[in-house]
Amino acid sequence: MERNWLRVTAGDVISNIFLYLLAAIMLFPFIWLVSTSLKLPEHVLAWPPTIFPRQPTLSNYAAVFKKADMGRFFLNSLRFAGVSTIAILFTSALAGYIFAKYEFPYKEWFFVITIATMMVPFQCYMIPLYMMMVKIKAVDTYLGMQLPYLVQAFGTFFMRQNFETLPTEYLEAARLEGASEFSIFWRIALPCMGSAIGGLTIFVFSGIWGNLLWPMIITSSERNFVLEQALTFFQQRFTVNYGEFTAAATIVIAPVILVFLLFRKQIMEGITLSGIK
Amino acid sequence: MGMARGYKSDEVSFAYRGLLPIFMLYIVLRCWPILHAFWLSMTDAQLINPVRNFVGLRNYIHLLTRDKDFSIAMTNTLVFAATSTILVLVAAFAIALVMERKKIIGIPFLQTVFFLPVVLSVVPCAIIWKWIYDPQYGILNFVLSNFGVPSIGWLVDKKYSMGSIIAFVVWKWLGYYMLIFWVGLKSIPRQYLEAAEVDGAGEWRVLWNIIMPLLKPILLLSLVMATINGFTIFSEVYVMTVGGQGAPGNAVKVLTYDIYERGFVYYKIGQANAEAVILFLIILVLTIIQVKMIQREELY
């Protein structure tokens, strides 16, 4: 709503104070995280605690890199989330496009079976999925981790909804010029889907990047760990050392915060994709 | 029969060639494991023992009548889903409402701050909160000690552990629902609100008579979505139980965690899958409610 900024009421002032106080509470954990990670071991447990480290040090960060192969975990996460995103985007776009723009026998059956899987939470079929990976000897391999994330019912549904808004005349015109069906999809239909693809990319990537359950089930050797898993494992194996834990957590979230601040608007839209139609 | 209904043969052939490989992936990676879960739930399967006998509904009867872990997990899940859903939705709606109805400076900045925890993955966030909750050196106890509150084991004391995890989850997901509500509030046509203000309707009247009815679809859908998320929560709860200062497993055991433990720790595959099917049925009911609501909104 357009507001008259000359007439500010007491309610407006109180509302601002309230929201900024809340924002401070929301932010405080991050400030406390970075502050702790920069403290010397003897200052981490100092009482009363201080917000600013007395002698800022990077020793916790050095210890984390020495104890754990963070670079490897990071690359594992990047490969898992990256390949999943590319695969899910491709399968979702192609299947969504075919469901939206083609008529063929038994189409409704294919569509209903595909979309119905959206209703079943992953936790409900993770055990049979694991047993399947045992059968094909994919346990504790990258392949086993990757396989379940080649398709996503929500992605297919979302892309179909978007392709349905694309005028069919575009496609017919290309067809008259003799373009092959695949090149119509790849060269004409897909480039019109820029914002939908962008949103879905962020939605899928952030979802897989934060996935802990499946990597935890399927991998057991440290070399296959993704970041989330490595951080969990770190807490199980080492005695409680909050200087190092917070340093490790800071290493993991710093790049994400940077990317978030750079693409704030797109990311906020992308992540709320399934909530806002 | 295909041609008779006006299918074009080259288009049908492309549709099948494009769709079938993807559809096969859905069959192998989704449909088959789902059906297999139903089958396994009616057997006495163990992860390591290849011999499986059909036992009918025995696993279900066992879980629903005799199994202590299951009833603990079910109670915890209900408490968690109900409390976290109500808290996060009420708080998110209040914030979105204040942002939209009052003269607020720097809304983009505030939204970025509230949304930040949503973007970050669970485990690093959980590390921060475990440290804040630490019974001996945690900053929360330090702050409270200034008001004369004695030290509390926020996670380790089972009286507080569930509440502490709920507070963490509300912090984590607040920004998500805030953004959804805010987008909804922005889409309310301005003339409705101006007309009400000209009529001299107070803030509460505007809220109850104009904003709430118009936002009802978004509020109801968010309610179902948050409830489904509450029932299927895993990472947020699991991570809070890990390590020396974590919450005791039983006090915060939820259904997904119990399925995981039953299957991958105790190897009781039959029971674990029966529990998974029960969880699925709950989600199914919630999803049907959701679909019915979407259909009803589109009829108007």
Short mmCIF file of N, CA and C in Angstrom, two decimals, chain A residues 48-156:
data_model
loop_
_atom_site.label_atom_id
_atom_site.label_comp_id
_atom_site.label_asym_id
_atom_site.label_seq_id
_atom_site.Cartn_x
_atom_site.Cartn_y
_atom_site.Cartn_z
N PRO A 48 31.79 -14.47 32.48
CA PRO A 48 30.69 -14.29 31.52
C PRO A 48 31.19 -14.30 30.07
N PRO A 49 30.37 -14.80 29.14
CA PRO A 49 30.77 -14.82 27.74
C PRO A 49 30.83 -13.41 27.15
N THR A 50 31.72 -13.20 26.18
CA THR A 50 31.83 -11.89 25.54
C THR A 50 31.45 -12.02 24.07
N ILE A 51 30.79 -10.99 23.56
CA ILE A 51 30.38 -11.01 22.14
C ILE A 51 31.60 -10.91 21.24
N PHE A 52 32.53 -10.01 21.59
CA PHE A 52 33.71 -9.86 20.74
C PHE A 52 34.88 -10.66 21.32
N PRO A 53 35.51 -11.47 20.47
CA PRO A 53 36.65 -12.27 20.96
C PRO A 53 37.74 -11.34 21.51
N ARG A 54 38.33 -11.73 22.66
CA ARG A 54 39.37 -10.89 23.25
C ARG A 54 40.62 -10.88 22.39
N GLN A 55 41.01 -12.09 21.92
CA GLN A 55 42.14 -12.17 20.99
C GLN A 55 41.69 -12.97 19.78
N PRO A 56 41.14 -12.31 18.75
CA PRO A 56 40.63 -13.05 17.59
C PRO A 56 41.71 -13.95 16.99
N THR A 57 41.32 -15.17 16.65
CA THR A 57 42.30 -16.12 16.12
C THR A 57 41.65 -16.99 15.06
N LEU A 58 42.45 -17.47 14.12
CA LEU A 58 41.93 -18.38 13.10
C LEU A 58 42.31 -19.82 13.42
N SER A 59 42.79 -20.06 14.65
CA SER A 59 43.30 -21.39 14.96
C SER A 59 42.24 -22.48 14.86
N ASN A 60 40.96 -22.13 15.17
CA ASN A 60 39.89 -23.13 15.05
C ASN A 60 39.71 -23.56 13.60
N TYR A 61 39.83 -22.57 12.69
CA TYR A 61 39.67 -22.88 11.27
C TYR A 61 40.81 -23.78 10.81
N ALA A 62 42.01 -23.47 11.24
CA ALA A 62 43.16 -24.30 10.88
C ALA A 62 42.95 -25.73 11.38
N ALA A 63 42.43 -25.84 12.62
CA ALA A 63 42.23 -27.18 13.20
C ALA A 63 41.19 -27.97 12.40
N VAL A 64 40.12 -27.28 11.96
CA VAL A 64 39.08 -27.96 11.18
C VAL A 64 39.67 -28.50 9.88
N PHE A 65 40.42 -27.65 9.17
CA PHE A 65 40.98 -28.09 7.89
C PHE A 65 41.99 -29.22 8.08
N LYS A 66 42.64 -29.24 9.26
CA LYS A 66 43.61 -30.30 9.54
C LYS A 66 42.91 -31.62 9.85
N LYS A 67 41.80 -31.54 10.60
CA LYS A 67 41.11 -32.75 11.03
C LYS A 67 40.22 -33.34 9.95
N ALA A 68 39.63 -32.49 9.12
CA ALA A 68 38.66 -32.99 8.15
C ALA A 68 38.95 -32.42 6.78
N ASP A 69 38.71 -33.24 5.77
CA ASP A 69 38.97 -32.86 4.40
C ASP A 69 37.79 -32.06 3.87
N MET A 70 37.65 -30.81 4.35
CA MET A 70 36.48 -30.00 4.00
C MET A 70 36.33 -29.80 2.50
N GLY A 71 37.45 -29.65 1.81
CA GLY A 71 37.40 -29.45 0.35
C GLY A 71 36.73 -30.61 -0.34
N ARG A 72 37.06 -31.82 0.10
CA ARG A 72 36.48 -33.01 -0.50
C ARG A 72 34.96 -33.07 -0.25
N PHE A 73 34.57 -32.82 1.01
CA PHE A 73 33.15 -32.85 1.34
C PHE A 73 32.38 -31.81 0.52
N PHE A 74 33.02 -30.65 0.37
CA PHE A 74 32.39 -29.58 -0.40
C PHE A 74 32.18 -30.03 -1.85
N LEU A 75 33.22 -30.63 -2.44
CA LEU A 75 33.08 -31.10 -3.82
C LEU A 75 32.05 -32.20 -3.94
N ASN A 76 32.00 -33.11 -2.95
CA ASN A 76 30.98 -34.15 -2.95
C ASN A 76 29.57 -33.55 -2.94
N SER A 77 29.37 -32.53 -2.08
CA SER A 77 28.07 -31.87 -2.02
C SER A 77 27.74 -31.21 -3.34
N LEU A 78 28.76 -30.53 -3.91
CA LEU A 78 28.56 -29.80 -5.16
C LEU A 78 28.20 -30.76 -6.30
N ARG A 79 28.87 -31.90 -6.34
CA ARG A 79 28.60 -32.88 -7.40
C ARG A 79 27.20 -33.47 -7.23
N PHE A 80 26.87 -33.84 -5.99
CA PHE A 80 25.55 -34.41 -5.70
C PHE A 80 24.44 -33.43 -6.07
N ALA A 81 24.55 -32.20 -5.57
CA ALA A 81 23.49 -31.21 -5.84
C ALA A 81 23.50 -30.77 -7.29
N GLY A 82 24.70 -30.63 -7.88
CA GLY A 82 24.80 -30.15 -9.27
C GLY A 82 24.23 -31.15 -10.25
N VAL A 83 24.68 -32.41 -10.16
CA VAL A 83 24.19 -33.44 -11.09
C VAL A 83 22.68 -33.64 -10.91
N SER A 84 22.22 -33.67 -9.64
CA SER A 84 20.78 -33.83 -9.39
C SER A 84 19.99 -32.72 -10.07
N THR A 85 20.48 -31.49 -9.92
CA THR A 85 19.75 -30.35 -10.47
C THR A 85 19.66 -30.45 -11.99
N ILE A 86 20.80 -30.75 -12.64
CA ILE A 86 20.79 -30.85 -14.10
C ILE A 86 19.86 -31.98 -14.54
N ALA A 87 19.96 -33.14 -13.89
CA ALA A 87 19.13 -34.29 -14.27
C ALA A 87 17.65 -33.99 -14.04
N ILE A 88 17.32 -33.48 -12.86
CA ILE A 88 15.90 -33.24 -12.54
C ILE A 88 15.33 -32.14 -13.44
N LEU A 89 16.14 -31.13 -13.74
CA LEU A 89 15.64 -30.09 -14.63
C LEU A 89 15.37 -30.63 -16.02
N PHE A 90 16.28 -31.46 -16.52
CA PHE A 90 16.08 -32.00 -17.87
C PHE A 90 14.88 -32.94 -17.91
N THR A 91 14.80 -33.90 -16.99
CA THR A 91 13.68 -34.85 -17.03
C THR A 91 12.35 -34.13 -16.75
N SER A 92 12.36 -33.14 -15.86
CA SER A 92 11.12 -32.43 -15.54
C SER A 92 10.66 -31.59 -16.73
N ALA A 93 11.62 -30.91 -17.38
CA ALA A 93 11.25 -30.06 -18.51
C ALA A 93 10.71 -30.90 -19.65
N LEU A 94 11.41 -31.99 -19.99
CA LEU A 94 10.97 -32.81 -21.13
C LEU A 94 9.62 -33.47 -20.84
N ALA A 95 9.50 -34.10 -19.68
CA ALA A 95 8.23 -34.78 -19.35
C ALA A 95 7.11 -33.75 -19.19
N GLY A 96 7.40 -32.63 -18.54
CA GLY A 96 6.39 -31.59 -18.35
C GLY A 96 5.92 -31.03 -19.69
N TYR A 97 6.86 -30.85 -20.61
CA TYR A 97 6.55 -30.34 -21.95
C TYR A 97 5.66 -31.34 -22.70
N ILE A 98 6.02 -32.62 -22.64
CA ILE A 98 5.23 -33.64 -23.35
C ILE A 98 3.83 -33.74 -22.77
N PHE A 99 3.73 -33.69 -21.44
CA PHE A 99 2.40 -33.75 -20.82
C PHE A 99 1.57 -32.52 -21.17
N ALA A 100 2.22 -31.37 -21.35
CA ALA A 100 1.47 -30.15 -21.61
C ALA A 100 1.06 -30.01 -23.07
N LYS A 101 1.92 -30.46 -23.98
CA LYS A 101 1.72 -30.09 -25.39
C LYS A 101 1.44 -31.26 -26.33
N TYR A 102 1.38 -32.49 -25.86
CA TYR A 102 1.18 -33.62 -26.77
C TYR A 102 -0.05 -34.42 -26.37
N GLU A 103 -0.70 -35.01 -27.40
CA GLU A 103 -1.80 -35.93 -27.14
C GLU A 103 -1.35 -37.31 -27.59
N PHE A 104 -1.46 -38.28 -26.70
CA PHE A 104 -1.07 -39.65 -27.08
C PHE A 104 -1.86 -40.63 -26.23
N PRO A 105 -1.99 -41.88 -26.68
CA PRO A 105 -2.80 -42.84 -25.94
C PRO A 105 -2.29 -43.04 -24.51
N TYR A 106 -3.19 -43.19 -23.58
CA TYR A 106 -2.90 -43.45 -22.17
C TYR A 106 -2.17 -42.30 -21.47
N LYS A 107 -2.25 -41.09 -22.04
CA LYS A 107 -1.55 -39.95 -21.44
C LYS A 107 -1.95 -39.74 -19.99
N GLU A 108 -3.26 -39.83 -19.68
CA GLU A 108 -3.73 -39.57 -18.32
C GLU A 108 -3.11 -40.57 -17.34
N TRP A 109 -2.98 -41.82 -17.79
CA TRP A 109 -2.40 -42.85 -16.92
C TRP A 109 -0.95 -42.51 -16.56
N PHE A 110 -0.18 -42.17 -17.61
CA PHE A 110 1.22 -41.81 -17.37
C PHE A 110 1.30 -40.64 -16.39
N PHE A 111 0.43 -39.65 -16.62
CA PHE A 111 0.51 -38.45 -15.80
C PHE A 111 0.14 -38.74 -14.34
N VAL A 112 -0.95 -39.46 -14.15
CA VAL A 112 -1.40 -39.73 -12.79
C VAL A 112 -0.36 -40.54 -12.02
N ILE A 113 0.21 -41.56 -12.67
CA ILE A 113 1.21 -42.40 -11.98
C ILE A 113 2.43 -41.56 -11.60
N THR A 114 2.88 -40.71 -12.53
CA THR A 114 4.05 -39.87 -12.25
C THR A 114 3.79 -38.92 -11.08
N ILE A 115 2.66 -38.22 -11.13
CA ILE A 115 2.40 -37.18 -10.14
C ILE A 115 2.02 -37.78 -8.78
N ALA A 116 1.40 -38.98 -8.81
CA ALA A 116 1.00 -39.59 -7.54
C ALA A 116 2.20 -39.83 -6.63
N THR A 117 3.38 -40.05 -7.20
CA THR A 117 4.56 -40.30 -6.37
C THR A 117 4.92 -39.07 -5.53
N MET A 118 4.40 -37.90 -5.93
CA MET A 118 4.67 -36.67 -5.19
C MET A 118 4.09 -36.73 -3.77
N MET A 119 3.00 -37.53 -3.63
CA MET A 119 2.31 -37.59 -2.34
C MET A 119 3.05 -38.43 -1.30
N VAL A 120 3.98 -39.27 -1.76
CA VAL A 120 4.61 -40.20 -0.83
C VAL A 120 5.93 -39.60 -0.34
N PRO A 121 6.04 -39.32 0.95
CA PRO A 121 7.29 -38.76 1.48
C PRO A 121 8.43 -39.76 1.31
N PHE A 122 9.62 -39.23 1.10
CA PHE A 122 10.80 -40.07 0.90
C PHE A 122 10.99 -41.08 2.03
N GLN A 123 10.69 -40.68 3.27
CA GLN A 123 10.90 -41.56 4.42
C GLN A 123 10.08 -42.84 4.33
N CYS A 124 9.03 -42.82 3.50
CA CYS A 124 8.14 -43.98 3.40
C CYS A 124 8.70 -45.06 2.49
N TYR A 125 9.63 -44.72 1.59
CA TYR A 125 10.17 -45.77 0.72
C TYR A 125 11.70 -45.84 0.74
N MET A 126 12.30 -45.20 1.75
CA MET A 126 13.77 -45.18 1.78
C MET A 126 14.37 -46.56 2.04
N ILE A 127 13.65 -47.40 2.79
CA ILE A 127 14.22 -48.72 3.09
C ILE A 127 14.24 -49.62 1.85
N PRO A 128 13.12 -49.75 1.11
CA PRO A 128 13.18 -50.51 -0.15
C PRO A 128 14.20 -49.93 -1.14
N LEU A 129 14.32 -48.61 -1.15
CA LEU A 129 15.30 -47.98 -2.04
C LEU A 129 16.71 -48.42 -1.65
N TYR A 130 16.95 -48.44 -0.36
CA TYR A 130 18.26 -48.90 0.12
C TYR A 130 18.51 -50.36 -0.27
N MET A 131 17.45 -51.19 -0.11
CA MET A 131 17.60 -52.60 -0.46
C MET A 131 17.88 -52.79 -1.94
N MET A 132 17.30 -51.90 -2.75
CA MET A 132 17.58 -51.93 -4.19
C MET A 132 19.06 -51.62 -4.44
N MET A 133 19.58 -50.66 -3.71
CA MET A 133 20.99 -50.28 -3.88
C MET A 133 21.91 -51.41 -3.41
N VAL A 134 21.45 -52.15 -2.41
CA VAL A 134 22.23 -53.32 -1.97
C VAL A 134 22.30 -54.32 -3.11
N LYS A 135 21.14 -54.56 -3.75
CA LYS A 135 21.06 -55.53 -4.86
C LYS A 135 21.98 -55.17 -6.00
N ILE A 136 22.02 -53.90 -6.38
CA ILE A 136 22.86 -53.52 -7.52
C ILE A 136 24.26 -53.10 -7.06
N LYS A 137 24.58 -53.43 -5.80
CA LYS A 137 25.91 -53.14 -5.23
C LYS A 137 26.31 -51.67 -5.36
N ALA A 138 25.36 -50.79 -5.05
CA ALA A 138 25.64 -49.35 -5.15
C ALA A 138 25.72 -48.70 -3.77
N VAL A 139 25.73 -49.53 -2.70
CA VAL A 139 25.84 -48.98 -1.36
C VAL A 139 27.24 -48.40 -1.17
N ASP A 140 27.30 -47.24 -0.51
CA ASP A 140 28.56 -46.54 -0.26
C ASP A 140 29.29 -46.16 -1.54
N THR A 141 28.51 -45.82 -2.58
CA THR A 141 29.12 -45.29 -3.79
C THR A 141 28.41 -43.99 -4.17
N TYR A 142 29.07 -43.21 -5.00
CA TYR A 142 28.44 -41.98 -5.48
C TYR A 142 27.20 -42.34 -6.29
N LEU A 143 27.29 -43.40 -7.09
CA LEU A 143 26.16 -43.81 -7.93
C LEU A 143 24.91 -44.05 -7.09
N GLY A 144 25.06 -44.77 -5.98
CA GLY A 144 23.92 -45.07 -5.12
C GLY A 144 23.31 -43.82 -4.54
N MET A 145 24.17 -42.85 -4.23
CA MET A 145 23.67 -41.60 -3.68
C MET A 145 22.90 -40.82 -4.75
N GLN A 146 23.40 -40.88 -5.97
CA GLN A 146 22.85 -40.06 -7.05
C GLN A 146 21.55 -40.60 -7.64
N LEU A 147 21.48 -41.92 -7.81
CA LEU A 147 20.37 -42.52 -8.57
C LEU A 147 18.96 -42.02 -8.19
N PRO A 148 18.59 -41.96 -6.91
CA PRO A 148 17.21 -41.56 -6.61
C PRO A 148 16.89 -40.13 -7.02
N TYR A 149 17.89 -39.32 -7.30
CA TYR A 149 17.64 -37.90 -7.57
C TYR A 149 17.82 -37.55 -9.05
N LEU A 150 17.29 -38.42 -9.93
CA LEU A 150 17.29 -38.12 -11.36
C LEU A 150 15.94 -37.57 -11.80
N VAL A 151 14.90 -37.85 -11.02
CA VAL A 151 13.56 -37.34 -11.33
C VAL A 151 12.94 -36.74 -10.07
N GLN A 152 11.98 -35.83 -10.27
CA GLN A 152 11.25 -35.29 -9.12
C GLN A 152 9.85 -34.93 -9.58
N ALA A 153 8.86 -35.52 -8.93
CA ALA A 153 7.48 -35.35 -9.38
C ALA A 153 7.04 -33.89 -9.32
N PHE A 154 7.46 -33.18 -8.28
CA PHE A 154 7.06 -31.78 -8.19
C PHE A 154 7.61 -30.99 -9.39
N GLY A 155 8.86 -31.27 -9.77
CA GLY A 155 9.47 -30.59 -10.90
C GLY A 155 8.69 -30.83 -12.18
N THR A 156 8.32 -32.09 -12.43
CA THR A 156 7.56 -32.43 -13.63
C THR A 156 6.21 -31.70 -13.63
#
